């Protein structure tokens, strides 16, 4: 028997997803697999903010297919081969895919799968869905392609959503790529403490306490050169207002806006848009899947930092 998550939501509506939007079903898997296929047991599934966009008929992205009613949901996943009829994979191999079905067991086409080497992440397979996977790639390539961090340039970087899977990596990678000061924004004192004590951030701001704009001015006295934006909204407006001439926004996510009926990228308020234009601040939509030609080398870089202890993962 295999467990399937089937989606039953009225697509195209905005709002918070609830348990009633999903159901768990049991069904029987085929007895045999065909040439080019593998039978896999699911080990890990990744649940990420972008998946909310897949609950709408118009996902807002040409690279994201909307989930269909009564079809099995899918996301990034990792599994182990139990039977193979694909020449590149054998029983016991660990495989991954960006479109792994939410099933305990599945028959998949080998052409859609990548083989993993657990030793690259010190045996922590789930890292291939996080720090050494699409999350880590988003942080690293976002900083390199859109952030323009430059060693020796004395740059200050701010990260919103800084204790999220991507934000916590982005701050560390910003430092490794040359930023001299890294400030994170998070929602609790505990998260702020983790950023400074474990992740190596210079400082952190609890946006639910005190005057955030004032704290930003104090902690980023020379202005902000690189902003890794995961949240959008009021927080981002405050950061942008303190950015320097010719600085850069890495538009990674806008999670505060995902339940609203607005386009992506969400437009800025007129006064903030004026600042952006006057200061020549770049704010371009960033899609990591547009840079897959750099995937292999970038994953190896992430794995090296993990092995060396330079990239802390929670």
XYZ file of C-alpha atoms in Angstrom:
314
model
C 0.000 0.000 0.000
C 1.115 3.571 -0.634
C -0.149 6.746 0.969
C -1.146 9.571 -1.360
C -1.866 13.171 -0.481
C -4.613 14.334 -2.838
C -5.338 18.002 -3.205
C -8.933 19.229 -2.917
C -8.960 23.016 -2.900
C -10.941 25.525 -4.960
C -8.052 26.761 -7.065
C -7.643 30.449 -7.784
C -8.731 31.626 -4.330
C -6.440 33.604 -2.037
C -6.182 32.972 1.666
C -4.668 30.637 4.214
C -4.551 26.906 3.395
C -6.212 24.700 5.996
C -6.285 20.973 6.755
C -9.557 20.531 4.874
C -7.709 21.369 1.639
C -5.939 17.982 1.816
C -6.819 14.357 2.256
C -4.806 11.192 2.859
C -5.630 8.146 0.740
C -4.401 4.582 0.399
C -4.019 2.875 -2.951
C -2.207 -0.084 -4.480
C 0.984 0.362 -6.452
C 1.706 -1.550 -9.683
C 3.208 -5.029 -9.320
C 5.986 -4.466 -11.858
C 8.080 -1.576 -13.090
C 8.910 -0.852 -16.710
C 12.255 -0.312 -18.432
C 13.745 3.044 -17.407
C 11.788 3.161 -14.160
C 12.714 2.759 -10.486
C 10.713 1.765 -7.433
C 11.623 4.115 -4.590
C 10.794 4.472 -0.915
C 10.333 8.111 0.115
C 12.639 9.332 2.883
C 12.270 13.128 2.901
C 9.875 15.703 1.445
C 10.471 19.444 1.420
C 7.667 21.880 2.273
C 8.461 25.402 1.077
C 6.749 28.814 0.757
C 6.627 28.682 -3.063
C 4.152 25.808 -2.803
C 1.434 28.244 -1.775
C 1.634 29.700 -5.305
C 0.769 26.254 -6.669
C -2.630 26.472 -4.983
C -3.729 29.037 -7.577
C -4.648 28.344 -11.189
C -2.264 31.180 -12.064
C 0.856 30.433 -10.042
C 2.419 33.742 -11.035
C 5.432 31.859 -12.381
C 5.959 30.206 -15.734
C 8.138 27.538 -14.106
C 5.536 26.411 -11.549
C 2.657 24.123 -12.505
C -0.467 24.499 -10.341
C -1.505 21.506 -8.299
C -4.534 19.756 -9.759
C -7.622 18.652 -7.858
C -7.422 15.021 -6.699
C -3.852 14.607 -7.994
C -0.986 13.650 -5.723
C 0.891 16.683 -4.433
C 4.613 16.918 -5.171
C 7.668 18.873 -4.073
C 11.385 18.397 -3.637
C 12.036 14.927 -2.270
C 14.598 12.231 -1.546
C 14.189 8.468 -1.613
C 16.065 5.192 -1.778
C 15.863 2.713 -4.659
C 14.177 -0.595 -3.807
C 14.095 -1.926 -7.379
C 15.573 -0.561 -10.588
C 15.168 -1.055 -14.309
C 17.244 2.017 -15.138
C 20.865 1.535 -16.166
C 22.178 4.408 -14.021
C 20.552 3.416 -10.722
C 20.833 0.366 -8.481
C 19.107 -0.877 -5.353
C 20.215 1.184 -2.363
C 21.017 4.342 -4.341
C 19.726 7.617 -2.947
C 17.877 9.788 -5.478
C 16.247 13.213 -5.560
C 13.825 15.199 -7.714
C 12.238 18.658 -7.631
C 8.848 17.020 -8.364
C 8.788 14.096 -5.936
C 5.234 12.793 -5.283
C 3.919 12.816 -1.734
C 3.737 9.022 -1.498
C 5.413 6.566 0.838
C 6.421 4.465 -2.188
C 6.456 5.451 -5.854
C 7.384 4.241 -9.329
C 9.282 7.036 -11.077
C 10.980 7.592 -14.408
C 14.738 7.510 -13.968
C 15.123 10.397 -16.410
C 13.630 12.767 -13.808
C 15.971 11.750 -10.996
C 19.439 12.673 -9.775
C 21.749 10.406 -7.783
C 23.035 11.710 -4.460
C 26.385 11.161 -2.743
C 25.732 11.178 1.030
C 29.428 11.654 1.855
C 29.277 15.179 0.397
C 27.039 16.255 3.299
C 28.589 14.064 5.989
C 25.732 11.572 5.604
C 22.967 14.090 6.343
C 20.787 13.295 3.333
C 18.121 15.902 4.120
C 20.717 18.633 3.499
C 20.256 17.939 -0.222
C 16.780 19.491 0.135
C 18.162 22.403 2.140
C 21.673 23.758 2.534
C 23.062 21.652 -0.331
C 19.886 21.717 -2.390
C 17.570 24.245 -3.992
C 17.496 26.316 -0.781
C 21.255 26.670 -0.568
C 21.482 27.276 -4.312
C 18.925 30.066 -4.003
C 20.988 31.754 -1.308
C 24.357 31.330 -3.025
C 23.329 32.133 -6.592
C 21.061 34.948 -5.451
C 23.976 36.630 -3.712
C 26.337 36.054 -6.621
C 23.965 36.917 -9.448
C 21.866 39.701 -7.909
C 23.654 40.800 -4.721
C 27.085 41.554 -6.180
C 28.850 40.969 -2.872
C 32.484 41.954 -3.325
C 35.363 41.112 -1.011
C 37.128 44.223 0.238
C 34.222 46.553 -0.609
C 33.181 46.986 3.041
C 29.564 46.090 2.286
C 26.724 45.745 4.789
C 24.116 43.074 4.134
C 20.633 42.834 5.640
C 18.569 39.632 5.533
C 14.825 39.527 6.271
C 13.253 36.237 7.260
C 16.753 35.585 8.503
C 16.105 32.396 10.472
C 14.245 30.752 7.617
C 15.841 27.920 5.674
C 17.100 30.307 2.989
C 17.713 33.413 5.092
C 19.889 31.659 7.664
C 22.128 30.410 4.862
C 22.096 33.713 2.969
C 23.573 35.666 5.848
C 26.398 33.188 6.292
C 27.074 33.024 2.554
C 27.056 36.810 2.328
C 29.897 36.823 4.827
C 31.770 34.090 2.959
C 31.331 36.036 -0.293
C 32.872 39.188 1.179
C 30.312 41.248 3.122
C 31.928 42.742 6.229
C 28.730 43.258 8.229
C 25.591 41.084 8.250
C 22.381 42.019 10.059
C 19.353 39.733 10.276
C 15.670 40.462 10.891
C 13.564 37.816 12.659
C 10.436 37.539 14.795
C 11.551 36.407 18.264
C 14.398 37.069 20.681
C 15.323 33.380 20.516
C 15.682 33.533 16.737
C 17.776 36.690 16.981
C 20.043 34.978 19.517
C 20.512 31.988 17.184
C 21.516 34.295 14.327
C 24.234 35.992 16.351
C 25.478 33.137 18.530
C 25.242 30.224 16.081
C 25.068 31.627 12.550
C 27.712 34.342 12.854
C 25.497 37.373 12.116
C 26.864 40.616 13.565
C 23.460 41.659 14.876
C 19.771 40.818 14.670
C 16.543 42.781 14.993
C 13.300 41.443 16.437
C 10.804 43.185 14.171
C 8.021 42.624 16.711
C 9.826 44.778 19.267
C 10.812 48.419 19.259
C 11.424 50.815 16.377
C 12.765 48.681 13.520
C 13.758 51.649 11.338
C 15.697 53.193 14.213
C 17.470 49.898 14.973
C 18.399 49.558 11.306
C 19.928 53.042 11.305
C 21.950 52.217 14.403
C 23.147 48.788 13.255
C 23.762 49.806 9.625
C 25.247 53.254 10.228
C 26.910 53.265 6.810
C 23.694 52.279 5.034
C 22.749 48.970 3.410
C 24.553 47.690 0.310
C 22.959 44.264 -0.152
C 19.435 43.300 0.935
C 18.370 39.647 0.801
C 14.593 40.052 0.779
C 12.464 37.090 1.843
C 9.397 38.894 3.145
C 8.428 42.107 1.320
C 5.899 44.478 2.857
C 6.606 47.053 5.559
C 9.885 45.451 6.672
C 11.328 45.650 3.183
C 10.147 49.243 2.788
C 12.117 50.185 5.914
C 15.250 48.442 4.659
C 15.042 49.962 1.166
C 14.712 53.448 2.657
C 18.175 52.974 4.192
C 19.935 51.476 1.178
C 22.913 53.163 -0.436
C 23.407 54.477 -3.947
C 23.917 51.663 -6.482
C 22.996 48.996 -3.939
C 21.254 45.708 -4.659
C 18.102 43.868 -3.567
C 18.033 40.091 -3.954
C 14.328 39.463 -4.506
C 14.144 35.930 -3.143
C 10.647 35.853 -1.670
C 7.739 38.024 -0.550
C 6.100 35.769 1.983
C 4.121 38.554 3.663
C 2.297 39.046 0.351
C 1.516 35.463 -0.682
C -2.032 35.430 0.717
C -2.896 38.705 -1.037
C -4.178 39.216 -4.548
C -1.130 41.080 -5.848
C 1.269 40.390 -8.723
C 4.742 39.021 -8.215
C 6.942 40.937 -7.779
C 4.614 43.067 -5.626
C 4.812 46.766 -6.480
C 6.523 49.095 -4.018
C 4.708 52.040 -2.407
C 5.270 55.232 -4.465
C 7.640 56.837 -1.929
C 9.778 53.693 -1.695
C 9.773 53.214 -5.466
C 11.018 56.798 -5.773
C 13.925 56.018 -3.426
C 14.738 52.883 -5.402
C 14.914 54.773 -8.678
C 16.766 57.813 -7.356
C 19.443 55.661 -5.710
C 19.678 53.243 -8.651
C 18.875 50.255 -6.430
C 18.508 47.060 -8.452
C 15.391 44.993 -7.673
C 15.030 42.244 -10.238
C 13.039 39.070 -9.904
C 15.361 36.184 -9.084
C 14.558 32.608 -10.136
C 17.209 30.093 -9.174
C 16.026 27.662 -11.857
C 17.330 30.116 -14.473
C 20.872 29.358 -13.321
C 20.928 25.566 -13.389
C 24.021 25.627 -15.604
C 25.844 26.606 -12.400
C 24.131 24.014 -10.231
C 26.849 21.356 -10.051
C 29.707 23.692 -9.166
C 27.540 25.599 -6.694
C 26.366 22.451 -4.889
C 29.977 21.332 -4.541
C 30.846 24.737 -3.055
C 27.993 24.458 -0.557
C 29.054 20.927 0.393
C 32.637 22.070 0.910
C 31.524 24.840 3.268
C 29.357 22.354 5.178
C 32.230 19.888 5.533
C 34.561 22.662 6.682
C 32.050 23.893 9.265
C 31.792 27.290 7.579
C 28.089 26.872 6.854
C 25.986 26.116 9.942
C 22.743 24.231 9.320
C 19.792 23.818 11.679
